[in-house]
């Protein structure tokens, strides 16, 4: 995937910071309630149990403080925000190794609670509280995919937090709330990633109330109802974009509507591995 040449959308850094902290708080409160039986439940994410998912969430939020504790990377190439969704699959193996280690050390099912995870979330919260308020948006942060602007890295945290909140809810039957701003940022970034992967203007993808993008090569539409239209809700879109579900499954369930000869997005999804 070639690097994105431009930002298709801007994000309000202050709102993104608030959204990340809000969704982090939602997840933290839910994890405090998990029982040993819930920690042992399968997630449908490979061989991960809920305890592995919880461990990954501590990595997701801990990366904010960890990145700010490190020295700022030297000037050089910076990873554009829209490159991030396509780069994550490269590091799936390393992420799984980190998760397995943390899960084994901190979230043992036999412990009777998620106390180990809560301890890690408390540590992450203290580091974020100490370091994030004074960090400028343009500060560079070292990440697995390369140096990123802090403001852009925080947008990626909304994706990780929303996607895995949904994973947690579906695996456990919990109803962890989705912060609206975090859900919006996640939806928009993944929608814009589709437009990067399939540039064009023949198909309109609508994900109300958060995003509308034009994509797919073909005749450009200028007036009236577009001939090729895809519409779905934010969570269904996020599941499609991250491979949690399939195009045809969601079409059959009527959670996606698609009209027009260029409205089949099945060959373009998922966007993230």
Short mmCIF file of C-alpha atoms in Angstrom, two decimals:
data_model
loop_
_atom_site.label_atom_id
_atom_site.label_comp_id
_atom_site.label_asym_id
_atom_site.label_seq_id
_atom_site.Cartn_x
_atom_site.Cartn_y
_atom_site.Cartn_z
CA UNK A 1 0.00 0.00 0.00
CA UNK A 2 1.61 3.30 -1.07
CA UNK A 3 1.75 6.01 1.54
CA UNK A 4 -1.18 8.36 1.69
CA UNK A 5 -0.35 11.62 -0.02
CA UNK A 6 -2.76 13.79 1.93
CA UNK A 7 -4.94 13.93 4.96
CA UNK A 8 -8.54 13.56 3.85
CA UNK A 9 -9.85 14.89 7.13
CA UNK A 10 -8.67 16.83 10.15
CA UNK A 11 -9.38 15.95 13.77
CA UNK A 12 -9.71 18.33 16.69
CA UNK A 13 -6.80 17.33 18.94
CA UNK A 14 -8.53 18.48 22.13
CA UNK A 15 -11.65 16.46 21.34
CA UNK A 16 -9.57 13.40 20.47
CA UNK A 17 -7.70 13.60 23.77
CA UNK A 18 -11.00 13.81 25.63
CA UNK A 19 -12.42 10.91 23.62
CA UNK A 20 -9.45 8.64 24.27
CA UNK A 21 -9.60 9.30 28.00
CA UNK A 22 -13.37 8.79 28.06
CA UNK A 23 -13.25 5.43 26.26
CA UNK A 24 -10.28 4.36 28.34
CA UNK A 25 -12.39 5.07 31.42
CA UNK A 26 -15.33 3.10 30.03
CA UNK A 27 -13.15 0.06 29.40
CA UNK A 28 -11.41 0.31 32.75
CA UNK A 29 -14.71 0.34 34.62
CA UNK A 30 -15.90 -2.73 32.71
CA UNK A 31 -12.72 -4.72 33.31
CA UNK A 32 -13.14 -4.28 37.06
CA UNK A 33 -16.34 -6.34 36.83
CA UNK A 34 -14.98 -9.34 34.93
CA UNK A 35 -15.21 -12.74 36.60
CA UNK A 36 -12.86 -15.71 36.10
CA UNK A 37 -15.46 -17.36 33.87
CA UNK A 38 -15.71 -14.25 31.70
CA UNK A 39 -11.93 -13.95 31.46
CA UNK A 40 -11.80 -17.49 30.08
CA UNK A 41 -14.43 -16.91 27.36
CA UNK A 42 -13.34 -17.09 23.70
CA UNK A 43 -13.29 -13.85 21.73
CA UNK A 44 -13.30 -15.17 18.18
CA UNK A 45 -9.96 -13.41 17.63
CA UNK A 46 -7.79 -16.41 16.86
CA UNK A 47 -7.00 -18.24 20.08
CA UNK A 48 -7.42 -15.17 22.30
CA UNK A 49 -9.58 -15.54 25.38
CA UNK A 50 -11.06 -12.47 27.05
CA UNK A 51 -8.04 -12.28 29.35
CA UNK A 52 -5.80 -11.91 26.25
CA UNK A 53 -8.05 -9.18 24.91
CA UNK A 54 -7.84 -7.38 28.25
CA UNK A 55 -4.06 -7.70 28.16
CA UNK A 56 -4.02 -6.15 24.69
CA UNK A 57 -6.13 -3.25 25.90
CA UNK A 58 -3.49 -2.51 28.54
CA UNK A 59 -0.93 -2.39 25.71
CA UNK A 60 -3.17 -0.06 23.68
CA UNK A 61 -3.55 2.50 26.45
CA UNK A 62 -0.11 1.96 27.94
CA UNK A 63 1.49 2.88 24.62
CA UNK A 64 0.46 6.51 25.14
CA UNK A 65 2.42 6.97 28.35
CA UNK A 66 5.19 4.69 27.17
CA UNK A 67 5.68 6.72 24.01
CA UNK A 68 5.80 9.98 25.92
CA UNK A 69 8.30 8.61 28.44
CA UNK A 70 10.74 7.85 25.64
CA UNK A 71 12.95 10.48 24.09
CA UNK A 72 11.38 12.14 21.09
CA UNK A 73 12.50 10.47 17.85
CA UNK A 74 15.00 12.50 15.79
CA UNK A 75 13.70 14.47 12.83
CA UNK A 76 13.00 12.24 9.86
CA UNK A 77 10.16 10.52 8.06
CA UNK A 78 6.85 10.66 9.91
CA UNK A 79 4.14 8.06 9.37
CA UNK A 80 0.98 9.74 8.00
CA UNK A 81 -2.17 8.90 9.89
CA UNK A 82 -3.78 7.23 6.87
CA UNK A 83 -0.83 4.84 6.51
CA UNK A 84 -1.41 3.43 9.98
CA UNK A 85 -4.40 1.13 9.23
CA UNK A 86 -2.45 -0.64 6.49
CA UNK A 87 0.75 -1.02 8.53
CA UNK A 88 -0.68 -2.77 11.58
CA UNK A 89 -0.85 -6.27 10.07
CA UNK A 90 2.95 -6.35 9.78
CA UNK A 91 3.25 -6.30 13.57
CA UNK A 92 0.49 -8.78 14.43
CA UNK A 93 2.99 -11.43 15.54
CA UNK A 94 4.84 -9.08 17.90
CA UNK A 95 1.55 -7.84 19.33
CA UNK A 96 0.41 -11.40 20.02
CA UNK A 97 3.67 -12.13 21.84
CA UNK A 98 3.24 -9.06 24.03
CA UNK A 99 -0.35 -10.02 24.79
CA UNK A 100 0.55 -13.59 25.73
CA UNK A 101 3.25 -12.38 28.10
CA UNK A 102 1.06 -9.79 29.82
CA UNK A 103 -1.90 -12.15 30.05
CA UNK A 104 0.22 -14.83 31.66
CA UNK A 105 1.77 -12.42 34.14
CA UNK A 106 -1.13 -10.16 35.00
CA UNK A 107 -4.52 -11.68 34.24
CA UNK A 108 -4.48 -15.30 35.44
CA UNK A 109 -7.94 -16.84 35.20
CA UNK A 110 -7.35 -18.67 38.47
CA UNK A 111 -6.88 -15.40 40.34
CA UNK A 112 -10.63 -14.92 40.73
CA UNK A 113 -10.66 -11.37 39.35
CA UNK A 114 -9.10 -9.03 36.83
CA UNK A 115 -6.96 -7.45 39.54
CA UNK A 116 -3.78 -7.82 37.52
CA UNK A 117 -5.29 -5.95 34.58
CA UNK A 118 -6.67 -3.27 36.88
CA UNK A 119 -3.18 -2.72 38.25
CA UNK A 120 -1.85 -2.21 34.73
CA UNK A 121 -4.71 0.12 33.86
CA UNK A 122 -4.00 2.14 37.01
CA UNK A 123 -0.35 2.43 36.00
CA UNK A 124 -1.31 3.48 32.48
CA UNK A 125 -3.72 6.08 33.86
CA UNK A 126 -1.09 7.57 36.17
CA UNK A 127 1.43 7.87 33.31
CA UNK A 128 -1.12 9.45 30.99
CA UNK A 129 -2.25 11.90 33.68
CA UNK A 130 1.36 12.91 34.32
CA UNK A 131 2.59 13.17 30.74
CA UNK A 132 -0.24 13.82 28.28
CA UNK A 133 -1.52 17.26 29.43
CA UNK A 134 1.84 18.94 28.81
CA UNK A 135 2.71 17.15 25.58
CA UNK A 136 2.25 19.22 22.39
CA UNK A 137 0.20 17.77 19.56
CA UNK A 138 3.16 17.88 17.16
CA UNK A 139 5.47 15.97 19.49
CA UNK A 140 6.81 12.87 17.75
CA UNK A 141 6.15 9.51 19.37
CA UNK A 142 7.93 6.26 18.52
CA UNK A 143 5.41 3.55 17.56
CA UNK A 144 5.66 0.07 16.06
CA UNK A 145 5.02 1.48 12.59
CA UNK A 146 7.45 4.41 12.94
CA UNK A 147 7.43 7.94 14.30
CA UNK A 148 4.00 9.59 14.45
CA UNK A 149 2.71 12.95 15.58
CA UNK A 150 1.11 12.61 19.00
CA UNK A 151 -2.19 14.01 17.70
CA UNK A 152 -2.28 11.35 14.97
CA UNK A 153 -1.25 8.57 17.34
CA UNK A 154 -4.13 9.44 19.64
CA UNK A 155 -6.56 9.08 16.72
CA UNK A 156 -5.23 5.54 16.25
CA UNK A 157 -5.98 4.88 19.93
CA UNK A 158 -9.65 5.65 19.30
CA UNK A 159 -9.66 2.89 16.68
CA UNK A 160 -7.99 0.39 18.99
CA UNK A 161 -10.23 1.26 21.93
CA UNK A 162 -13.51 1.21 20.00
CA UNK A 163 -12.71 -1.97 18.06
CA UNK A 164 -11.70 -3.83 21.20
CA UNK A 165 -14.57 -2.45 23.26
CA UNK A 166 -16.83 -4.02 20.66
CA UNK A 167 -14.85 -7.27 20.87
CA UNK A 168 -15.23 -7.24 24.65
CA UNK A 169 -18.96 -6.60 24.49
CA UNK A 170 -19.59 -9.37 21.99
CA UNK A 171 -17.44 -11.89 23.86
CA UNK A 172 -18.84 -11.24 27.34
CA UNK A 173 -22.35 -9.88 26.80
CA UNK A 174 -21.38 -6.65 28.55
CA UNK A 175 -22.66 -3.28 27.36
CA UNK A 176 -19.56 -1.13 27.68
CA UNK A 177 -20.56 2.27 26.25
CA UNK A 178 -18.90 3.82 23.22
CA UNK A 179 -17.82 7.42 23.61
CA UNK A 180 -19.47 9.25 20.71
CA UNK A 181 -16.37 11.24 19.71
CA UNK A 182 -14.17 8.15 19.84
CA UNK A 183 -16.68 6.16 17.78
CA UNK A 184 -16.84 9.00 15.24
CA UNK A 185 -13.06 9.23 14.89
CA UNK A 186 -12.72 5.47 14.50
CA UNK A 187 -15.45 5.35 11.85
CA UNK A 188 -14.00 8.27 9.91
CA UNK A 189 -10.42 7.04 9.88
CA UNK A 190 -11.45 3.63 8.58
CA UNK A 191 -13.75 5.20 6.00
CA UNK A 192 -10.95 7.44 4.77
CA UNK A 193 -8.65 4.41 4.62
CA UNK A 194 -11.11 2.81 2.19
CA UNK A 195 -10.92 5.91 0.00
CA UNK A 196 -7.11 5.61 0.01
CA UNK A 197 -7.20 1.90 -0.84
CA UNK A 198 -9.77 2.33 -3.64
CA UNK A 199 -9.40 5.90 -4.95
CA UNK A 200 -12.15 7.15 -7.18
CA UNK A 201 -15.58 8.75 -7.09
CA UNK A 202 -17.98 6.23 -8.59
CA UNK A 203 -19.25 4.85 -5.28
CA UNK A 204 -20.53 6.68 -2.24
CA UNK A 205 -20.14 4.97 1.12
CA UNK A 206 -22.40 6.36 3.83
CA UNK A 207 -21.92 5.59 7.51
CA UNK A 208 -24.39 7.88 9.26
CA UNK A 209 -24.10 9.94 11.30
CA UNK A 210 -20.30 10.12 11.06
CA UNK A 211 -18.90 9.67 7.57
CA UNK A 212 -19.50 9.79 3.83
CA UNK A 213 -16.67 8.99 1.41
CA UNK A 214 -16.28 8.63 -2.35
CA UNK A 215 -14.24 5.70 -3.62
CA UNK A 216 -13.72 3.14 -6.43
CA UNK A 217 -12.61 4.00 -9.94
CA UNK A 218 -15.30 4.63 -12.54
CA UNK A 219 -17.56 7.36 -13.86
CA UNK A 220 -17.65 10.32 -11.52
CA UNK A 221 -21.05 11.27 -10.18
CA UNK A 222 -21.84 14.98 -9.87
CA UNK A 223 -25.60 15.47 -9.36
CA UNK A 224 -28.62 13.69 -7.89
CA UNK A 225 -28.60 10.26 -6.30
CA UNK A 226 -25.30 8.44 -6.90
CA UNK A 227 -25.66 5.28 -9.01
CA UNK A 228 -23.53 3.25 -6.58
CA UNK A 229 -24.32 3.61 -2.89
CA UNK A 230 -23.31 1.62 0.18
CA UNK A 231 -24.79 2.40 3.58
CA UNK A 232 -24.32 0.84 6.99
CA UNK A 233 -24.07 1.75 10.68
CA UNK A 234 -20.78 2.60 12.43
CA UNK A 235 -20.27 -0.66 14.33
CA UNK A 236 -21.05 -2.82 11.31
CA UNK A 237 -18.62 -0.72 9.26
CA UNK A 238 -15.90 -1.07 11.89
CA UNK A 239 -16.39 -4.84 12.02
CA UNK A 240 -16.17 -5.05 8.23
CA UNK A 241 -13.09 -2.84 8.06
CA UNK A 242 -11.27 -4.89 10.70
CA UNK A 243 -12.29 -8.35 9.51
CA UNK A 244 -14.65 -9.14 12.39
CA UNK A 245 -17.37 -10.01 9.91
CA UNK A 246 -17.76 -10.50 6.16
CA UNK A 247 -19.37 -8.42 3.45
CA UNK A 248 -21.81 -11.12 2.37
CA UNK A 249 -22.78 -11.95 5.96
CA UNK A 250 -23.74 -8.35 6.63
CA UNK A 251 -25.56 -8.02 3.31
CA UNK A 252 -27.58 -11.15 4.08
CA UNK A 253 -28.42 -9.79 7.54
CA UNK A 254 -29.53 -6.47 6.00
CA UNK A 255 -27.03 -4.54 8.09
CA UNK A 256 -25.49 -3.26 4.85
CA UNK A 257 -27.39 -1.93 1.86
CA UNK A 258 -25.59 -1.78 -1.49
CA UNK A 259 -26.97 -0.64 -4.84
CA UNK A 260 -25.20 -0.31 -8.18
CA UNK A 261 -22.69 -2.37 -10.13
CA UNK A 262 -19.73 -0.83 -8.31
CA UNK A 263 -21.23 -1.13 -4.82
CA UNK A 264 -19.69 -4.51 -3.96
CA UNK A 265 -16.90 -3.74 -1.48
CA UNK A 266 -16.26 -7.37 -0.56
CA UNK A 267 -12.96 -7.50 -2.44
CA UNK A 268 -11.65 -4.40 -0.67
CA UNK A 269 -12.30 -5.54 2.89
CA UNK A 270 -10.96 -5.90 5.48
CA UNK A 271 -8.73 -2.83 5.60
CA UNK A 272 -6.90 -3.87 8.77
CA UNK A 273 -5.61 -7.36 9.48
#
